[in-house]
Coordinates of C-alpha atoms in Angstrom, one line a residue:
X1006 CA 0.0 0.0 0.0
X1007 CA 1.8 3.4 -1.0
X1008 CA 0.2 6.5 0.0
X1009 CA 0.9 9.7 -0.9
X1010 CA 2.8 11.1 1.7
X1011 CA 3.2 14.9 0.9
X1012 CA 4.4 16.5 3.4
X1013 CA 2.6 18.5 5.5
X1014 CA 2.6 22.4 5.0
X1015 CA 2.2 24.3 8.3
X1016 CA -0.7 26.7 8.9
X1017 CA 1.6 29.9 8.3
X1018 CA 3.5 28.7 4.9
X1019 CA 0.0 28.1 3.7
X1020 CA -1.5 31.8 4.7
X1021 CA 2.0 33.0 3.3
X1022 CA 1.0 30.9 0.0
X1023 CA -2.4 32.3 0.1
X1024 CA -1.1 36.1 0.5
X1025 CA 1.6 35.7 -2.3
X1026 CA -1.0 33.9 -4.7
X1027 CA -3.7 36.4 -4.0
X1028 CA -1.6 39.6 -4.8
X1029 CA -0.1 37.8 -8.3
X1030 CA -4.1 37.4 -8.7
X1031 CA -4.9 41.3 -8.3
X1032 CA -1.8 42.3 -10.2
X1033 CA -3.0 39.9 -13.2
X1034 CA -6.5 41.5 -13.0
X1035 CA -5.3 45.1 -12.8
X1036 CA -2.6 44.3 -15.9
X1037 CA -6.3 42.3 -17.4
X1038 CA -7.8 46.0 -16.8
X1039 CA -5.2 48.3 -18.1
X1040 CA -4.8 46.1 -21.2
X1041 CA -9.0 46.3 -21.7
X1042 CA -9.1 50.3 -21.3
X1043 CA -5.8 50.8 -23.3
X1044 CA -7.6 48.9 -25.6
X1045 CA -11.3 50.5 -25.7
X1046 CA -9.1 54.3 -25.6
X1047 CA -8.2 53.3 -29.0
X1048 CA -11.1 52.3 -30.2
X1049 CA -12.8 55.7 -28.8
X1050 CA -10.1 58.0 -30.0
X1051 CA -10.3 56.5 -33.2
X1052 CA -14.1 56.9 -33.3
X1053 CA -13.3 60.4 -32.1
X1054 CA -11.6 61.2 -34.9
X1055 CA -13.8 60.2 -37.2
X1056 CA -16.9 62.1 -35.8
X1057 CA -14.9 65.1 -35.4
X1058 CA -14.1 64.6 -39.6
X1059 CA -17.8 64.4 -40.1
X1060 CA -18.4 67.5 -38.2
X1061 CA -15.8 69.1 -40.7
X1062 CA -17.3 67.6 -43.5
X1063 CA -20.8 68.5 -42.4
X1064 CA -19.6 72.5 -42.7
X1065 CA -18.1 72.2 -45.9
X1066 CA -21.6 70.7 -46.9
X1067 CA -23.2 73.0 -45.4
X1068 CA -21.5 75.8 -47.4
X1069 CA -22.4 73.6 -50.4
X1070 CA -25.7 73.6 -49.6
X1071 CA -26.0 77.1 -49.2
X1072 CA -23.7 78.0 -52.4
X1073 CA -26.3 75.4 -54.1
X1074 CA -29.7 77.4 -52.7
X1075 CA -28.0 80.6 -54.1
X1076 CA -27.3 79.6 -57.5
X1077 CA -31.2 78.1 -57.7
X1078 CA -32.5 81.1 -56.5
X1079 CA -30.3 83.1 -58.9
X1080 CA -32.2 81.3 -61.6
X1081 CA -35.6 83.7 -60.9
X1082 CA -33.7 86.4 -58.8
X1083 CA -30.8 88.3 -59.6
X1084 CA -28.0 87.5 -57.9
X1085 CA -27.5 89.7 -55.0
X1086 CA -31.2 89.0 -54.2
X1087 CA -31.0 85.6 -54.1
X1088 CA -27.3 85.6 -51.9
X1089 CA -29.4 88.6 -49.9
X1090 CA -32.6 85.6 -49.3
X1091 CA -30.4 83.0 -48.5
X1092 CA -28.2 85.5 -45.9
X1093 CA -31.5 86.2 -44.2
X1094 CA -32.7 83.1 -43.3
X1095 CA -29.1 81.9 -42.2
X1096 CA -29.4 85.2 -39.7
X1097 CA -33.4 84.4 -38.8
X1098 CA -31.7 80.5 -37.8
X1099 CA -29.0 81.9 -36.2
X1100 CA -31.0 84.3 -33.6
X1101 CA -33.8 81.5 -32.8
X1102 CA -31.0 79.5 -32.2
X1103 CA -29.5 81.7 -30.0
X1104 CA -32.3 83.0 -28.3
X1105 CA -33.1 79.6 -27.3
X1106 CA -29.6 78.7 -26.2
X1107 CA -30.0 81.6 -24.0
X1108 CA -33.5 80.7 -22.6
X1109 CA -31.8 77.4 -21.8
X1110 CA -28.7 78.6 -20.0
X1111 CA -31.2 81.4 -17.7
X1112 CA -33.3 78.6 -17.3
X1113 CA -30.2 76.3 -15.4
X1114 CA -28.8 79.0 -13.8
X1115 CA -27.2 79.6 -10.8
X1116 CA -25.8 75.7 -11.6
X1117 CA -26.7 75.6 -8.0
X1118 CA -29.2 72.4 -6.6
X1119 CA -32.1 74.5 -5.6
X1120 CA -34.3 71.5 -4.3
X1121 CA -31.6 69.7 -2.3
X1122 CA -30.8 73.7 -0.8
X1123 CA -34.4 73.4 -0.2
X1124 CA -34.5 70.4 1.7
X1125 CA -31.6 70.6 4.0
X1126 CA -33.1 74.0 4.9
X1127 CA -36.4 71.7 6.0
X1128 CA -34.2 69.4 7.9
X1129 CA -32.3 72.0 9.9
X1130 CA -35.7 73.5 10.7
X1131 CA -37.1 70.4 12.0
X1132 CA -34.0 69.5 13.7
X1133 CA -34.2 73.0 15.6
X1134 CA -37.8 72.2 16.5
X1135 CA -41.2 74.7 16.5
X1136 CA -39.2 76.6 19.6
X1137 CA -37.3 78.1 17.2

């Protein structure tokens, strides 16, 4: 009859085994992490990139557009009219554009949380009590 004798491991080489084997573990998972975001940042900068080329794109076709209106227009109109048409509705898109952008930003400001102001206010007043 053979048993497997291995020998025995005392209580404190096994908690220095399980110390050394549970650090290697959360170095592998950080390195694991690291190697995943490294990996996704590339992904998003190159998808970055490419938006932001759109958005350049999307002007010059913009100004295509426009150049494009003009010339159609100039087909009834003379063309300063038609160039003078096309300028005004740019301008009447601009100022809705801004006047709402500015409705928008009077509407959020101060940036500060009115409601949770509000509501500590409550708590301190019912903390102090109807005395007070």
């Amino acid at each position: 009859m053979t048993t497997n004798a291995q020998p025995q491991r005392s209580l404190g080489q096994l908690v220095s085994d399980l110390s050394e084997q549970t650090s290697r573990l959360v170095r592998a998972e950080i390195e694991l992490a690291k190697t995943e975001i490294a990996e996704r940042a590339k992904i998003l900068g190159a998808g970055s990139g490419m938006l932001v080329a759109a958005g350049v794109l999307a002007l010059y076709l913009l100004a295509a557009v426009l150049t494009t209106l003009v010339i159609v227009l100039d087909l009834w109109l003379p063309l300063w009219a038609a160039a003078l048409i096309v300028t005004l509705l740019l301008l009447i898109v601009v100022v809705v554009l801004a006047l709402l952008g500015v409705k928008a930003l009077k509407k959020a400001s101060p940036p500060a949380p009115q409601a949770a102001i509000a509501s500590v206010q409550d708590d301190v007043a019912a903390l102090k009590g109807p005395s007070a």
